[in-house]
């Protein structure tokens, strides 16, 4: 979790340290020096892993080598999340960077079509090209707000971003290969991570199945935000499934198949399931697929910046998941009263997010800033989270509130 000067745990730590020093007979100078010495240890940040060393360290929180979160106040005021600020989530360590030495030589097998074959990225680029903006969001974004503290990364709001992808549409690829064979129910992507020897591949491999209809808007992408796809984000080739959570957007794609059944891999059968509290994961539980309408406030005061009484603009991001954003309402009193915000910036399509803004007058004291999005189909962001054991798909507007102290 991010540690800030207003973090209660940090205040208790420093207060306890000061009390111990006072009991030892140190005066005010000693307390001040001790408190200053304690700061680096209390705020020490983990280093960026080598494959993501190009990220902006000031804009992210490094939870582990495979989990990097965007800070709430670092999304910026443009629709597209800059690559250097975008979160990272890997289920396995990425492959060796050498796979990017000759990007066009990377191969992907296409199965479950009438003319199955293996194609290189270079060949894919001859079939067609499309650019699409989508929200990329980890299934566990918002996990840090679950009171039962599920295992896994305690993401708050920063395991998400709005990204521009360029690649060949899956529907174009399938048409080139004669169409799907039979009537498969699923589209299944397989990642190209290197698996440890001596273990059952199904227990570790990243292979995800989604309903076949998702292929209509899906891409095989080789470019992100106008640049060749980085190793951190799945280069040289990634499956993009608009509207679906991040795990379904398989990195280092080495196979795309149209299948009658869902993948037998553990990550599909029992992983990423909406498991009820106290139950064990099971294939008969809902899979984490499509995203729900969701929004959150990004400012003011997102990273402990001082907020002065008077005129301010409450800003944030909102998306509909599978549908376009229709409207966003904002409250500065924790949801007691609401006002409609303006949608700002370009509309990049139903799978992208919209930024919103509402000018307000903030009085001195504490304010709880919240937002609530409605999509084009009339679905409204939920107030309360849907509790589940792994802490997935938390879309609660109340959980995502931003509390600010105004002086």
XYZ file of N, CA and C in Angstrom, residues 95-302:
624
model
N 8.859 -13.505 -20.317
C 9.922 -14.222 -21.035
C 11.179 -13.364 -21.150
N 12.226 -13.961 -21.706
C 13.473 -13.230 -21.896
C 13.265 -12.077 -22.885
N 13.877 -10.918 -22.620
C 13.714 -9.776 -23.528
C 14.129 -10.056 -24.969
N 14.888 -11.110 -25.191
C 15.343 -11.426 -26.550
C 14.182 -11.720 -27.498
N 12.995 -12.014 -26.955
C 11.858 -12.289 -27.848
C 11.448 -11.042 -28.623
N 11.953 -9.884 -28.196
C 11.655 -8.642 -28.905
C 12.716 -8.278 -29.939
N 13.779 -9.086 -30.045
C 14.855 -8.767 -30.989
C 14.360 -8.758 -32.429
N 13.477 -9.685 -32.745
C 12.882 -9.740 -34.085
C 11.381 -9.933 -33.897
N 10.693 -8.845 -33.673
C 9.270 -8.895 -33.335
C 8.436 -9.567 -34.428
N 8.749 -9.254 -35.663
C 7.946 -9.785 -36.756
C 8.100 -11.294 -36.927
N 9.117 -11.880 -36.300
C 9.329 -13.327 -36.419
C 8.524 -14.122 -35.389
N 7.943 -13.446 -34.393
C 7.155 -14.147 -33.369
C 6.001 -14.897 -34.031
N 5.782 -16.137 -33.610
C 4.778 -16.981 -34.243
C 3.587 -17.233 -33.323
N 2.402 -17.300 -33.929
C 1.186 -17.630 -33.199
C 0.414 -18.681 -33.992
N 0.006 -19.735 -33.303
C -0.794 -20.792 -33.916
C -2.271 -20.419 -33.854
N -2.975 -20.604 -34.930
C -4.418 -20.350 -34.955
C -5.114 -21.694 -35.159
N -5.916 -22.101 -34.189
C -6.586 -23.394 -34.196
C -8.104 -23.191 -34.112
N -8.837 -24.233 -34.517
C -10.297 -24.173 -34.438
C -10.924 -23.397 -35.579
N -10.138 -23.168 -36.632
C -10.643 -22.524 -37.844
C -10.554 -23.523 -38.988
N -11.170 -23.195 -40.113
C -11.216 -24.156 -41.222
C -9.859 -24.367 -41.875
N -8.986 -23.365 -41.773
C -7.639 -23.489 -42.341
C -6.609 -23.155 -41.256
N -6.454 -24.016 -40.273
C -5.522 -23.712 -39.176
C -4.090 -23.576 -39.680
N -3.361 -22.644 -39.113
C -1.974 -22.475 -39.512
C -1.238 -21.614 -38.492
N 0.053 -21.569 -38.635
C 0.902 -20.725 -37.796
C 1.320 -19.513 -38.607
N 1.150 -18.343 -38.000
C 1.476 -17.093 -38.677
C 2.485 -16.306 -37.852
N 3.347 -15.587 -38.519
C 4.257 -14.672 -37.822
C 3.570 -13.322 -37.653
N 4.102 -12.519 -36.756
C 3.576 -11.170 -36.593
C 3.712 -10.401 -37.906
N 4.814 -10.631 -38.598
C 4.995 -9.986 -39.894
C 3.874 -10.327 -40.857
N 3.441 -11.587 -40.858
C 2.342 -11.997 -41.732
C 1.015 -11.404 -41.261
N 0.823 -11.347 -39.951
C -0.409 -10.745 -39.424
C -0.559 -9.303 -39.907
N 0.558 -8.599 -39.996
C 0.519 -7.189 -40.397
C 0.084 -7.007 -41.847
N 0.097 -8.087 -42.642
C -0.346 -7.982 -44.039
C -1.844 -8.213 -44.190
N -2.501 -8.646 -43.116
C -3.918 -9.020 -43.201
C -4.857 -7.849 -42.947
N -4.425 -6.887 -42.160
C -5.286 -5.769 -41.814
C -4.776 -5.094 -40.560
N -5.300 -3.922 -40.278
C -4.869 -3.189 -39.093
C -6.024 -2.332 -38.586
N -6.096 -2.221 -37.270
C -7.135 -1.422 -36.627
C -6.572 -0.880 -35.324
N -7.015 0.300 -34.933
C -6.618 0.880 -33.647
C -7.852 1.053 -32.791
N -7.744 0.648 -31.536
C -8.880 0.622 -30.633
C -8.447 1.047 -29.238
N -9.233 1.904 -28.618
C -8.968 2.312 -27.236
C -9.814 1.464 -26.297
N -9.178 0.901 -25.282
C -9.907 0.107 -24.296
C -9.402 0.409 -22.896
N -10.265 0.164 -21.920
C -9.835 0.160 -20.529
C -9.189 -1.184 -20.241
N -7.982 -1.145 -19.735
C -7.292 -2.344 -19.273
C -7.318 -2.292 -17.754
N -7.957 -3.275 -17.129
C -8.106 -3.276 -15.678
C -7.895 -4.672 -15.116
N -7.025 -4.772 -14.120
C -6.819 -6.047 -13.441
C -8.107 -6.484 -12.758
N -8.351 -7.773 -12.774
C -9.547 -8.321 -12.129
C -9.611 -7.967 -10.645
N -8.438 -7.787 -10.033
C -8.384 -7.510 -8.600
C -8.311 -6.039 -8.262
N -8.479 -5.152 -9.228
C -8.443 -3.722 -8.919
C -9.532 -3.392 -7.892
N -9.146 -2.742 -6.804
C -10.080 -2.490 -5.717
C -10.048 -3.533 -4.614
N -9.170 -4.539 -4.750
C -9.087 -5.597 -3.738
C -8.707 -5.035 -2.364
N -7.903 -3.984 -2.365
C -7.449 -3.428 -1.101
C -8.558 -2.884 -0.231
N -9.774 -2.713 -0.782
C -10.892 -2.177 -0.010
C -11.731 -3.278 0.643
N -11.492 -4.537 0.299
C -12.259 -5.622 0.916
C -11.832 -5.772 2.374
N -12.773 -5.749 3.308
C -12.395 -5.813 4.730
C -11.803 -7.153 5.146
N -12.068 -8.237 4.411
C -11.531 -9.538 4.831
C -10.090 -9.747 4.347
N -9.529 -8.725 3.687
C -8.125 -8.748 3.262
C -7.783 -10.025 2.500
N -8.310 -10.179 1.303
C -8.022 -11.371 0.501
C -6.530 -11.457 0.179
N -6.077 -12.671 -0.081
C -4.694 -12.830 -0.515
C -4.553 -12.236 -1.908
N -3.356 -11.848 -2.245
C -3.132 -11.194 -3.531
C -2.794 -9.732 -3.328
N -2.440 -9.080 -4.400
C -2.026 -7.682 -4.331
C -3.183 -6.796 -3.853
N -2.946 -5.950 -2.860
C -4.023 -5.085 -2.335
C -4.203 -3.823 -3.178
N -4.500 -4.006 -4.444
C -4.735 -2.866 -5.332
C -5.818 -1.953 -4.771
N -5.673 -0.654 -4.997
C -6.755 0.269 -4.679
C -7.436 0.687 -5.987
N -6.998 1.791 -6.613
C -7.621 2.177 -7.887
C -6.676 2.045 -9.072
N -5.382 1.811 -8.804
C -4.380 1.985 -9.841
C -4.037 0.806 -10.705
N -4.779 -0.304 -10.626
C -4.525 -1.426 -11.532
C -5.449 -1.300 -12.733
N -5.364 -0.138 -13.383
C -6.227 0.146 -14.524
C -5.628 1.294 -15.330
N -6.041 1.383 -16.569
C -5.634 2.480 -17.436
C -6.433 2.416 -18.715
N -6.386 3.492 -19.487
C -7.036 3.524 -20.799
C -5.936 3.539 -21.844
N -5.963 2.555 -22.730
C -4.831 2.283 -23.609
C -5.286 2.217 -25.068
N -4.437 2.686 -25.965
C -4.687 2.616 -27.407
C -3.904 1.438 -27.978
N -4.615 0.478 -28.563
C -3.995 -0.719 -29.121
C -4.068 -0.692 -30.641
N -3.049 -1.215 -31.286
C -3.059 -1.359 -32.740
C -2.683 -2.795 -33.097
N -3.475 -3.388 -33.990
C -3.210 -4.761 -34.406
C -4.221 -5.201 -35.445
N -4.282 -6.494 -35.672
C -5.224 -7.035 -36.646
C -6.468 -7.523 -35.907
N -7.668 -7.163 -36.392
C -8.890 -7.672 -35.762
C -8.966 -9.193 -35.860
N -9.394 -9.827 -34.789
C -9.518 -11.286 -34.810
C -10.533 -11.717 -35.861
N -11.598 -10.958 -36.033
C -12.604 -11.329 -37.040
C -12.003 -11.347 -38.444
N -11.067 -10.425 -38.714
C -10.385 -10.394 -40.016
C -9.499 -11.617 -40.193
N -8.791 -11.971 -39.127
C -7.925 -13.150 -39.143
C -8.738 -14.414 -39.385
N -9.846 -14.536 -38.676
C -10.693 -15.728 -38.812
C -11.264 -15.824 -40.221
N -11.677 -14.700 -40.772
C -12.200 -14.701 -42.136
C -11.121 -15.139 -43.128
N -9.895 -14.676 -42.927
C -8.774 -15.048 -43.792
C -8.528 -16.547 -43.761
N -8.797 -17.164 -42.606
C -8.550 -18.599 -42.441
C -9.812 -19.431 -42.648
N -10.801 -18.864 -43.321
C -11.969 -19.634 -43.743
C -13.110 -19.693 -42.755
N -13.006 -18.976 -41.652
C -14.050 -19.008 -40.638
C -13.786 -20.059 -39.580
N -14.573 -20.025 -38.506
C -14.387 -21.001 -37.434
C -14.899 -22.363 -37.898
N -14.331 -23.379 -37.300
C -14.714 -24.759 -37.595
C -15.828 -25.165 -36.641
N -16.994 -25.515 -37.182
C -18.101 -25.932 -36.330
C -18.705 -24.755 -35.582
N -19.101 -25.028 -34.333
C -19.742 -23.996 -33.524
C -19.084 -23.922 -32.144
N -17.815 -23.533 -32.080
C -17.119 -23.469 -30.788
C -17.729 -22.397 -29.895
N -17.741 -22.669 -28.619
C -18.349 -21.735 -27.669
C -17.373 -20.693 -27.154
N -16.070 -20.973 -27.292
C -15.079 -20.114 -26.640
C -13.936 -19.732 -27.567
N -13.341 -18.601 -27.262
C -12.071 -18.181 -27.857
C -11.029 -18.293 -26.751
N -9.964 -19.027 -27.031
C -8.973 -19.344 -25.997
C -7.593 -18.868 -26.415
N -6.992 -18.038 -25.575
C -5.655 -17.533 -25.826
C -4.638 -18.160 -24.890
N -3.464 -18.475 -25.410
C -2.400 -19.114 -24.630
C -1.169 -18.221 -24.624
N -0.644 -17.941 -23.437
C 0.537 -17.102 -23.301
C 1.824 -17.859 -23.541
N 2.873 -17.106 -23.849
C 4.153 -17.719 -24.197
C 5.203 -17.636 -23.109
N 4.797 -17.513 -21.860
C 5.776 -17.514 -20.773
C 6.490 -18.871 -20.694
N 7.719 -18.852 -20.205
C 8.482 -20.095 -20.023
C 8.066 -20.740 -18.710
N 7.654 -22.007 -18.779
C 7.186 -22.725 -17.594
C 8.312 -23.562 -17.000
N 8.363 -23.657 -15.671
C 9.396 -24.491 -15.029
C 9.257 -25.951 -15.439
N 10.381 -26.619 -15.598
C 10.359 -28.030 -15.960
C 9.939 -28.878 -14.764
N 9.342 -30.020 -15.055
C 8.971 -30.958 -14.006
C 7.641 -30.676 -13.350
N 6.897 -29.697 -13.864
C 5.588 -29.375 -13.300
C 4.527 -29.521 -14.370
N 3.309 -29.810 -13.946
C 2.201 -29.921 -14.882
C 1.939 -28.544 -15.494
N 2.095 -28.404 -16.814
C 1.894 -27.089 -17.434
C 0.534 -26.481 -17.120
N -0.494 -27.335 -16.998
C -1.839 -26.816 -16.740
C -1.948 -26.106 -15.400
N -1.030 -26.417 -14.485
C -1.099 -25.796 -13.161
C -0.550 -24.380 -13.155
N 0.236 -24.031 -14.191
C 0.892 -22.727 -14.204
C 0.599 -21.887 -15.443
N 0.339 -22.516 -16.563
C 0.240 -21.789 -17.823
C -0.859 -20.735 -17.776
N -0.613 -19.639 -18.510
C -1.619 -18.589 -18.641
C -2.393 -18.876 -19.918
N -3.568 -19.431 -19.764
C -4.442 -19.761 -20.885
C -5.871 -19.458 -20.459
N -6.494 -18.516 -21.154
C -7.821 -18.060 -20.759
C -8.815 -18.197 -21.908
N -10.012 -18.629 -21.553
C -11.114 -18.759 -22.502
C -12.189 -17.729 -22.193
N -12.726 -17.122 -23.249
C -13.833 -16.172 -23.118
C -14.915 -16.578 -24.113
N -16.148 -16.139 -23.924
C -17.203 -16.468 -24.886
C -16.809 -16.069 -26.307
N -17.150 -16.904 -27.263
C -16.698 -16.709 -28.637
C -17.109 -15.358 -29.211
N -18.251 -14.846 -28.800
C -18.711 -13.584 -29.378
C -17.750 -12.428 -29.103
N -16.865 -12.596 -28.112
C -15.883 -11.552 -27.824
C -14.920 -11.328 -28.979
N -14.838 -12.292 -29.896
C -13.917 -12.156 -31.030
C -14.294 -11.004 -31.950
N -15.541 -10.558 -31.925
C -15.989 -9.541 -32.865
C -15.227 -8.227 -32.721
N -14.827 -7.884 -31.513
C -14.091 -6.641 -31.280
C -12.658 -6.879 -30.824
N -12.241 -8.148 -30.737
C -10.908 -8.472 -30.233
C -9.829 -8.154 -31.273
N -8.612 -7.925 -30.761
C -7.454 -7.642 -31.610
C -6.299 -8.546 -31.236
N -5.432 -8.822 -32.184
C -4.096 -9.317 -31.893
C -3.193 -8.102 -32.053
N -2.744 -7.536 -30.935
C -2.080 -6.232 -30.945
C -0.567 -6.363 -30.862
N 0.102 -5.553 -31.671
C 1.571 -5.484 -31.637
C 2.058 -4.087 -31.257
N 1.129 -3.180 -31.019
C 1.508 -1.811 -30.691
C 0.602 -1.276 -29.587
N 1.164 -0.473 -28.674
C 0.403 0.135 -27.584
C 0.767 1.605 -27.477
N -0.236 2.448 -27.491
C -0.017 3.892 -27.377
C 0.993 4.408 -28.397
N 0.907 3.860 -29.611
C 1.734 4.353 -30.695
C 3.154 3.855 -30.724
N 3.476 2.871 -29.882
C 4.831 2.325 -29.833
C 4.778 0.807 -29.862
N 5.855 0.154 -30.335
C 5.888 -1.316 -30.290
C 5.620 -1.815 -28.872
N 4.852 -2.879 -28.791
C 4.411 -3.407 -27.502
C 5.607 -3.850 -26.656
N 5.706 -3.307 -25.439
C 6.830 -3.615 -24.553
C 6.691 -5.003 -23.944
N 7.791 -5.499 -23.406
C 7.766 -6.788 -22.707
C 6.855 -6.716 -21.491
N 6.862 -5.600 -20.800
C 6.037 -5.447 -19.593
C 4.556 -5.591 -19.895
N 4.161 -5.276 -21.122
C 2.741 -5.293 -21.470
C 2.388 -6.337 -22.519
N 3.275 -7.330 -22.695
C 2.894 -8.485 -23.501
C 3.496 -8.596 -24.868
N 4.455 -7.715 -25.200
C 5.068 -7.790 -26.514
C 5.853 -9.082 -26.728
N 5.921 -9.537 -27.968
C 5.592 -8.799 -29.185
C 4.139 -8.885 -29.645
N 3.307 -9.724 -29.006
C 1.927 -9.874 -29.473
C 1.025 -10.178 -28.283
N -0.095 -9.468 -28.239
C -1.021 -9.653 -27.127
C -2.449 -9.741 -27.645
N -3.224 -10.605 -27.025
C -4.652 -10.696 -27.319
C -5.380 -9.617 -26.520
N -6.130 -8.775 -27.202
C -6.911 -7.730 -26.548
C -8.386 -8.071 -26.678
N -9.054 -8.211 -25.539
C -10.480 -8.540 -25.506
C -11.210 -7.364 -24.867
N -11.711 -6.429 -25.648
C -12.322 -5.217 -25.103
C -13.474 -5.509 -24.151
N -13.504 -4.775 -23.046
C -14.571 -4.931 -22.066
C -14.330 -6.006 -21.033
N -13.305 -6.840 -21.238
C -13.005 -7.942 -20.331
C -11.804 -7.577 -19.444
N -11.757 -8.154 -18.257
C -10.680 -7.833 -17.322
C -9.323 -8.265 -17.872
N -8.268 -7.709 -17.286
C -6.928 -7.845 -17.819
C -6.446 -9.259 -18.056
N -6.758 -10.189 -17.167
C -6.246 -11.552 -17.293
C -6.680 -12.204 -18.592
N -7.800 -11.770 -19.147
C -8.302 -12.338 -20.400
C -7.593 -11.774 -21.626
N -6.809 -10.724 -21.408
C -6.034 -10.094 -22.486
C -4.636 -10.707 -22.473
N -4.512 -11.910 -22.991
C -3.340 -12.756 -22.791
C -2.087 -12.162 -23.436
N -1.008 -12.098 -22.654
C 0.278 -11.574 -23.119
C 1.087 -12.657 -23.848
N 2.072 -12.177 -24.614
C 3.022 -13.059 -25.303
C 2.275 -14.177 -26.037
N 1.231 -13.790 -26.747
C 0.304 -14.760 -27.322
C 1.012 -15.706 -28.286
N 0.894 -16.996 -28.010
C 1.503 -17.993 -28.901
C 0.464 -18.895 -29.563
N -0.771 -18.862 -29.043
C -1.835 -19.644 -29.686
C -3.182 -18.985 -29.443
N -3.991 -18.955 -30.493
C -5.386 -18.528 -30.402
C -6.222 -19.651 -30.962
N -7.146 -20.165 -30.166
C -7.938 -21.320 -30.578
C -9.414 -21.075 -30.309
N -10.240 -21.658 -31.151
C -11.688 -21.620 -30.943
C -12.097 -23.012 -30.486
N -12.619 -23.095 -29.272
C -12.750 -24.375 -28.586
C -14.177 -24.617 -28.099
N -14.521 -25.883 -27.995
C -15.848 -26.259 -27.507
C -15.957 -26.066 -25.998
N -14.835 -26.246 -25.306
C -14.823 -26.141 -23.845
C -13.840 -25.063 -23.413
N -13.975 -24.646 -22.177
C -13.019 -23.711 -21.602
C -11.688 -24.414 -21.364
N -10.633 -23.637 -21.339
C -9.297 -24.193 -21.127
C -9.251 -25.066 -19.873
N -8.510 -26.183 -19.932
C -8.344 -27.025 -18.739
C -7.318 -26.468 -17.762
N -6.663 -25.356 -18.099
C -5.640 -24.791 -17.225
C -6.253 -24.340 -15.899
N -5.458 -24.419 -14.856
C -5.917 -24.043 -13.514
C -6.397 -22.603 -13.474
N -5.714 -21.720 -14.205
C -6.068 -20.303 -14.184
C -7.481 -20.065 -14.735
N -7.982 -21.031 -15.506
C -9.342 -20.938 -16.039
C -10.330 -21.730 -15.200
N -9.946 -22.940 -14.804
C -10.882 -23.826 -14.128
C -11.228 -23.378 -12.707
N -10.210 -22.983 -11.958
C -10.469 -22.568 -10.570
C -9.926 -21.177 -10.262
N -9.056 -20.662 -11.143
C -8.555 -19.318 -10.949
C -9.503 -18.294 -11.540
N -9.501 -17.100 -10.988
C -10.329 -16.008 -11.484
C -11.804 -16.407 -11.555
N -12.265 -16.977 -10.452
C -13.673 -17.312 -10.276
C -14.243 -16.476 -9.131
N -15.516 -16.111 -9.231
C -16.170 -15.351 -8.166
C -16.612 -16.330 -7.085
N -15.642 -16.707 -6.281
C -15.851 -17.720 -5.247
C -16.516 -17.100 -4.023
N -17.644 -17.668 -3.565
C -18.297 -17.117 -2.372
C -17.386 -17.199 -1.151
N -17.650 -16.346 -0.195
C -16.872 -16.346 1.036
C -16.968 -17.711 1.719
N -15.825 -18.247 2.107
C -15.790 -19.517 2.811
C -15.827 -20.740 1.920
N -15.967 -20.547 0.600
C -16.030 -21.682 -0.329
C -14.691 -21.873 -1.025
N -14.539 -23.015 -1.679
C -13.352 -23.295 -2.468
C -13.630 -22.966 -3.934
N -12.606 -22.519 -4.667
C -12.812 -22.207 -6.086
C -13.283 -23.433 -6.855
N -14.196 -23.198 -7.805
C -14.780 -24.305 -8.555
C -15.156 -23.833 -9.957
N -15.070 -24.727 -10.954
C -15.430 -24.346 -12.324
C -16.888 -23.936 -12.488
N -17.752 -24.299 -11.542
C -19.163 -23.927 -11.687
C -19.465 -22.531 -11.163
N -18.447 -21.842 -10.634
C -18.624 -20.463 -10.194
C -18.392 -19.515 -11.369
N -18.996 -18.328 -11.349
C -18.826 -17.395 -12.478
C -17.368 -17.039 -12.713
N -16.968 -17.048 -13.969
C -15.612 -16.651 -14.325
C -15.522 -15.129 -14.368
N -14.341 -14.616 -14.089
C -14.133 -13.172 -14.133
C -13.906 -12.790 -15.596
N -14.940 -12.266 -16.195
C -14.898 -11.915 -17.610
C -15.169 -10.417 -17.804
N -16.412 -10.072 -18.138
C -16.737 -8.688 -18.483
C -16.663 -7.774 -17.263
N -16.282 -6.518 -17.514
C -16.183 -5.521 -16.453
C -17.524 -4.811 -16.260
N -17.729 -4.340 -15.049
C -18.931 -3.593 -14.694
C -18.662 -2.092 -14.800
N -19.724 -1.264 -14.860
C -19.529 0.185 -14.815
C -18.788 0.594 -13.544
N -17.831 1.505 -13.707
C -16.989 1.872 -12.568
C -16.401 3.259 -12.790
N -16.179 3.973 -11.705
C -15.540 5.286 -11.765
C -14.869 5.563 -10.435
N -13.970 6.540 -10.443
C -13.386 7.005 -9.186
C -12.820 8.407 -9.373
N -12.632 9.079 -8.267
C -12.086 10.429 -8.254
C -10.560 10.350 -8.313
N -9.960 11.236 -9.124
C -8.490 11.306 -9.186
C -7.941 12.586 -8.570
N -8.793 13.531 -8.243
C -8.325 14.762 -7.612
C -9.489 15.692 -7.342
N -9.295 16.677 -6.487
C -8.019 17.101 -5.877
C -7.685 16.294 -4.622
N -6.448 16.431 -4.167
C -6.013 15.807 -2.920
C -5.762 14.332 -2.998
N -5.514 13.803 -4.219
C -5.384 12.356 -4.366
C -4.140 11.793 -3.700
